[in-house]
Coordinates of C-alpha atoms and ligand atoms in Angstrom, one line a residue:
M1 CA 69.2 -57.7 -89.9
Q2 CA 65.7 -58.6 -90.9
N3 CA 65.1 -57.9 -94.6
L4 CA 61.4 -58.8 -95.0
E5 CA 60.9 -57.1 -98.4
E6 CA 64.0 -58.7 -100.0
V7 CA 63.0 -62.1 -98.7
Q8 CA 59.4 -61.7 -100.0
R9 CA 60.7 -60.7 -103.5
A10 CA 63.0 -63.8 -103.5
A11 CA 60.2 -66.1 -102.4
D12 CA 57.8 -64.7 -105.1
A13 CA 60.5 -65.3 -107.8
L14 CA 61.2 -68.8 -106.6
R15 CA 57.5 -69.7 -106.5
S16 CA 57.0 -68.5 -110.0
L17 CA 60.2 -70.0 -111.3
L18 CA 59.3 -73.5 -109.8
G19 CA 55.9 -72.9 -111.5
K20 CA 53.1 -75.4 -111.8
Q21 CA 55.8 -78.2 -112.6
A22 CA 56.5 -78.3 -109.0
D23 CA 52.8 -78.5 -108.0
F24 CA 54.0 -76.4 -105.3
S25 CA 50.8 -74.2 -105.2
T26 CA 48.7 -77.2 -104.1
A27 CA 51.2 -78.1 -101.5
E28 CA 51.2 -74.7 -100.2
E29 CA 47.5 -74.3 -100.0
G30 CA 47.5 -77.0 -97.4
G31 CA 44.3 -78.6 -98.8
P32 CA 43.3 -82.2 -97.9
G33 CA 46.1 -84.6 -98.7
H34 CA 48.6 -81.8 -99.2
H35 CA 51.3 -81.1 -96.7
A36 CA 53.6 -78.1 -96.7
P37 CA 56.9 -79.1 -98.0
V38 CA 59.8 -80.1 -95.7
G39 CA 62.6 -77.7 -96.1
I40 CA 66.2 -79.1 -96.2
V41 CA 69.5 -77.3 -96.3
L42 CA 72.3 -79.3 -97.7
G43 CA 75.8 -78.4 -96.8
T44 CA 79.3 -79.2 -98.1
G45 CA 79.4 -82.3 -100.3
L46 CA 76.0 -83.5 -99.2
S47 CA 74.0 -83.3 -102.5
S48 CA 73.1 -87.0 -102.8
L49 CA 69.6 -86.3 -101.4
A50 CA 68.6 -83.8 -104.1
D51 CA 69.7 -86.3 -106.7
M52 CA 67.3 -88.9 -105.3
L53 CA 64.1 -86.7 -105.5
R54 CA 61.4 -87.5 -108.1
N55 CA 59.8 -85.0 -110.5
R56 CA 62.7 -82.6 -109.6
V57 CA 62.5 -79.0 -110.6
S58 CA 65.7 -76.8 -110.0
V59 CA 66.1 -73.1 -109.8
P60 CA 69.7 -71.6 -109.6
Y61 CA 70.3 -68.9 -107.0
G62 CA 71.4 -66.6 -109.9
E63 CA 67.9 -66.5 -111.2
I64 CA 66.5 -65.3 -107.9
P65 CA 66.8 -61.5 -107.3
G66 CA 68.9 -60.6 -104.4
F67 CA 69.7 -64.2 -103.4
P68 CA 73.3 -64.6 -102.3
A69 CA 75.5 -66.9 -104.3
S70 CA 76.9 -69.9 -102.7
G71 CA 80.6 -69.1 -102.6
V72 CA 82.2 -72.5 -102.0
E73 CA 82.9 -74.7 -105.0
S74 CA 81.6 -77.7 -103.3
H75 CA 78.1 -76.0 -102.8
A76 CA 75.8 -76.2 -105.8
G77 CA 73.8 -73.0 -105.4
V78 CA 70.4 -74.2 -106.5
F79 CA 66.9 -74.7 -105.0
V80 CA 65.4 -78.1 -105.8
W81 CA 61.8 -79.0 -105.3
G82 CA 60.9 -82.7 -105.6
R83 CA 59.3 -85.7 -103.9
A84 CA 61.2 -87.9 -101.6
P85 CA 60.5 -91.5 -102.9
C86 CA 58.5 -93.7 -100.6
G87 CA 57.0 -97.2 -101.0
D88 CA 53.4 -96.2 -102.0
G89 CA 54.7 -94.3 -105.1
G90 CA 53.4 -90.9 -103.7
G91 CA 56.3 -89.2 -102.0
R92 CA 56.7 -86.3 -99.5
S93 CA 57.1 -82.9 -101.0
V94 CA 60.6 -81.5 -100.3
L95 CA 62.1 -78.1 -100.9
V96 CA 65.9 -78.2 -100.8
Q97 CA 68.4 -75.4 -100.6
Q98 CA 71.4 -77.0 -102.0
G99 CA 74.4 -74.9 -101.0
R100 CA 74.7 -72.0 -98.6
C101 CA 76.8 -68.9 -98.0
H102 CA 78.9 -68.3 -95.0
L103 CA 80.1 -65.6 -92.7
Y104 CA 83.7 -66.4 -93.5
E105 CA 83.0 -65.4 -97.2
G106 CA 82.4 -61.9 -95.9
R107 CA 78.6 -62.4 -96.1
S108 CA 76.2 -60.8 -93.6
P109 CA 74.0 -62.7 -91.1
A110 CA 71.0 -61.6 -93.3
D111 CA 72.6 -63.3 -96.4
V112 CA 73.5 -66.4 -94.4
C113 CA 69.9 -66.7 -93.3
M114 CA 68.1 -65.7 -96.4
G115 CA 67.6 -69.3 -97.6
V116 CA 65.9 -70.3 -94.4
R117 CA 63.7 -67.2 -94.5
V118 CA 62.8 -67.8 -98.1
L119 CA 61.8 -71.4 -97.2
A120 CA 59.6 -70.0 -94.4
A121 CA 57.9 -67.7 -96.9
M122 CA 57.3 -70.7 -99.1
G123 CA 55.3 -72.3 -96.4
V124 CA 58.0 -74.6 -94.8
K125 CA 57.4 -75.3 -91.2
T126 CA 59.7 -78.2 -90.6
L127 CA 63.4 -77.5 -91.5
V128 CA 66.3 -80.0 -91.6
L129 CA 69.8 -78.3 -91.6
T130 CA 72.8 -80.4 -92.6
N131 CA 76.4 -79.6 -92.4
A132 CA 80.0 -81.0 -92.4
A133 CA 81.6 -80.7 -89.0
G134 CA 84.8 -81.7 -87.2
A135 CA 84.2 -84.1 -84.3
L136 CA 85.3 -82.9 -80.9
N137 CA 84.0 -85.8 -78.9
P138 CA 86.8 -88.3 -78.9
L139 CA 84.2 -91.2 -78.9
F140 CA 82.8 -90.1 -82.2
D141 CA 84.1 -91.6 -85.5
V142 CA 84.8 -89.8 -88.7
E143 CA 82.2 -90.5 -91.4
S144 CA 79.4 -90.9 -88.8
I145 CA 76.4 -88.6 -88.4
M146 CA 75.6 -86.5 -85.3
C147 CA 72.1 -85.3 -84.5
M148 CA 72.3 -81.9 -82.9
T149 CA 70.8 -81.8 -79.4
D150 CA 71.8 -78.1 -78.8
I151 CA 74.0 -75.3 -80.2
I152 CA 76.6 -72.8 -79.1
N153 CA 76.7 -69.6 -81.3
H154 CA 80.3 -68.6 -81.2
T155 CA 80.3 -66.6 -84.4
G156 CA 79.9 -63.3 -82.5
V157 CA 76.9 -62.2 -84.5
S158 CA 73.1 -62.8 -84.6
P159 CA 70.7 -62.7 -87.5
L160 CA 68.2 -60.9 -85.2
T161 CA 70.2 -57.8 -84.7
G162 CA 68.6 -54.5 -85.5
D163 CA 64.9 -53.7 -85.9
N164 CA 62.7 -56.7 -85.2
C165 CA 60.2 -57.8 -87.9
P166 CA 57.1 -58.8 -85.8
A167 CA 55.6 -60.6 -88.9
W168 CA 58.5 -63.1 -88.5
G169 CA 58.7 -63.4 -84.7
P170 CA 59.3 -61.9 -81.3
R171 CA 62.0 -59.4 -80.3
F172 CA 63.5 -61.8 -77.8
T173 CA 63.4 -65.3 -79.3
D174 CA 63.3 -68.2 -76.9
M175 CA 66.2 -70.5 -77.4
S176 CA 65.5 -73.0 -74.5
A177 CA 64.9 -75.7 -77.1
P178 CA 66.6 -74.7 -80.4
L179 CA 66.1 -78.2 -81.9
D180 CA 62.9 -80.1 -82.0
A181 CA 62.7 -83.1 -79.6
R182 CA 60.0 -84.9 -81.8
L183 CA 62.1 -84.6 -85.0
R184 CA 65.1 -85.8 -83.1
R185 CA 63.3 -88.8 -81.8
L186 CA 62.0 -89.7 -85.3
A187 CA 65.6 -89.3 -86.7
L188 CA 66.9 -91.6 -84.1
E189 CA 64.1 -94.1 -84.7
T190 CA 64.6 -94.0 -88.5
A191 CA 68.4 -94.4 -88.2
T192 CA 67.9 -97.5 -86.0
E193 CA 65.4 -99.0 -88.6
L194 CA 68.1 -98.4 -91.3
G195 CA 70.9 -99.8 -89.3
L196 CA 72.7 -96.5 -89.1
R197 CA 74.5 -95.2 -86.0
L198 CA 73.4 -91.7 -85.1
E199 CA 75.4 -89.8 -82.5
R200 CA 73.8 -87.0 -80.4
G201 CA 75.6 -83.9 -79.3
V202 CA 76.1 -80.1 -79.1
Y203 CA 77.3 -78.2 -82.2
I204 CA 79.4 -75.1 -81.8
G205 CA 79.2 -72.7 -84.7
V206 CA 82.3 -70.6 -85.4
H207 CA 83.1 -67.8 -87.8
G208 CA 86.0 -69.4 -89.7
P209 CA 87.4 -69.7 -92.3
E210 CA 90.5 -70.9 -90.4
L211 CA 90.2 -74.3 -88.7
E212 CA 90.7 -74.5 -84.9
T213 CA 93.9 -74.4 -83.0
P214 CA 94.6 -77.0 -80.4
A215 CA 93.9 -74.5 -77.6
E216 CA 90.5 -73.6 -79.2
T217 CA 89.7 -77.2 -79.7
R218 CA 90.3 -78.0 -76.0
M219 CA 88.3 -75.0 -75.0
Y220 CA 85.3 -75.9 -77.2
R221 CA 85.3 -79.4 -75.7
Q222 CA 85.5 -78.0 -72.2
W223 CA 82.5 -75.8 -73.1
G224 CA 80.5 -79.0 -73.8
A225 CA 80.6 -79.1 -77.6
D226 CA 80.8 -82.4 -79.5
A227 CA 81.2 -81.0 -83.0
V228 CA 82.4 -77.8 -84.6
G229 CA 81.6 -76.2 -87.9
M230 CA 81.2 -72.9 -89.7
S231 CA 77.5 -72.9 -90.5
S232 CA 73.9 -73.7 -89.2
V233 CA 73.8 -71.8 -85.9
L234 CA 72.6 -68.4 -87.4
E235 CA 70.1 -70.4 -89.5
I236 CA 68.8 -72.2 -86.4
I237 CA 68.3 -68.8 -84.7
A238 CA 66.5 -67.4 -87.7
A239 CA 64.3 -70.5 -88.0
R240 CA 63.4 -70.4 -84.3
H241 CA 62.5 -66.8 -84.6
L242 CA 60.1 -67.8 -87.5
G243 CA 58.7 -70.6 -85.3
M244 CA 59.9 -73.4 -87.4
A245 CA 60.7 -76.9 -86.0
V246 CA 64.3 -77.7 -86.7
L247 CA 66.4 -80.9 -87.0
G248 CA 70.2 -80.5 -87.3
L249 CA 72.4 -83.2 -88.7
S250 CA 76.2 -83.0 -88.9
C251 CA 78.3 -85.3 -91.0
L252 CA 81.6 -85.7 -89.1
T253 CA 84.3 -85.3 -91.6
N254 CA 87.4 -85.1 -89.4
K255 CA 88.4 -85.5 -85.8
N256 CA 89.9 -82.7 -83.7
L257 CA 91.6 -84.0 -80.6
P258 CA 93.6 -81.2 -78.9
D259 CA 96.6 -83.4 -77.8
C260 CA 97.1 -85.0 -81.2
M261 CA 95.9 -82.5 -83.8
A262 CA 96.1 -83.7 -87.3
P263 CA 96.0 -81.2 -90.3
A264 CA 92.6 -81.2 -92.0
T265 CA 92.3 -80.3 -95.8
L266 CA 89.2 -79.3 -97.8
E267 CA 89.8 -82.3 -100.0
Q268 CA 89.7 -84.7 -97.0
I269 CA 86.6 -82.9 -95.6
C270 CA 84.8 -83.0 -98.9
A271 CA 85.7 -86.7 -99.5
A272 CA 84.4 -87.7 -96.0
A273 CA 81.3 -85.6 -96.5
Q274 CA 80.6 -87.4 -99.8
K275 CA 80.8 -90.7 -98.2
T276 CA 78.7 -89.9 -95.2
G277 CA 76.3 -87.9 -97.5
E278 CA 75.0 -91.2 -99.0
N279 CA 74.0 -92.4 -95.5
L280 CA 72.6 -89.0 -94.8
A281 CA 70.4 -89.2 -98.0
R282 CA 69.1 -92.6 -97.0
L283 CA 68.2 -91.3 -93.6
L284 CA 66.6 -88.1 -94.8
C285 CA 64.5 -90.0 -97.5
A286 CA 63.2 -92.4 -95.0
L287 CA 62.6 -89.6 -92.4
V288 CA 60.7 -87.1 -94.5
T289 CA 58.0 -89.6 -95.3
K290 CA 57.2 -89.7 -91.6
L291 CA 56.8 -86.0 -91.3
Ligands
LIG301 N1 86.2 -77.2 -88.0 C1 85.3 -76.3 -88.5 N2 84.6 -76.6 -89.5 C2 84.5 -77.8 -90.1 C3 85.5 -78.7 -89.6 C4 86.4 -78.4 -88.5 O1 87.1 -79.2 -88.1 N3 85.3 -79.8 -90.4 C5 84.3 -79.6 -91.2 N4 83.9 -78.3 -91.1

């Protein structure tokens, strides 16, 4: 579903709650020296980046009319505006959605995509989506980061179902390049500069909340997926509909091998996300100053 009025109301509220403190209005006007902020969605246990921002201003989702709460305890549920620190003391303007809601909480695709649509209404054109995911590629290590090269939407739903909103995008959104090649190149270059290993692969988004069986794991691998998770694919579709350039980064928190499945717990997944999140924050800070 495409809920233009609700999204506009939420974006207006967020803009006024961020207020002048965030010098967001100047960023949005796009005057000389001002760039539209980079939008970043932080997933499970990946809040380190928001803590690193300078001149931070936060707005809890509860203060934004109609904005869905983030249902998972490990997700903060707050928008944070700030500047990513960089050498010259300036810093790139960043608008972070810290915490998201999911289909498995019983939320609709419109709820799941509301954050991305609000970011677009705030002037964001470049979007970085992060998540925690299980590795399917046997060559990928736990606690490493994977840059998404492509996606498989296996949730069974789309955020573009129903009447199309032409102000947002076309009826039939092109998905021949869901993730932006230039952003991916910059991410790989930045990771190399920082001495971080960045894997590349296909992310499959599933409905959840149950984790995968061995047979499902084998099937997803045979379909060509390298990592599996319960978020991001609908947000990528909504972002592409809106014409945003998207980078997707997955923190690999556990490994799913069909012939030797090990039980995975939320505690393990969160602990691994926390560890990987520190490298992810370093990567994002260095990357956004190049955008
Ligand atoms: N499967 C689905 N979602 C996940 C996983 C997983 O193994 N790990 C983290 N999120």
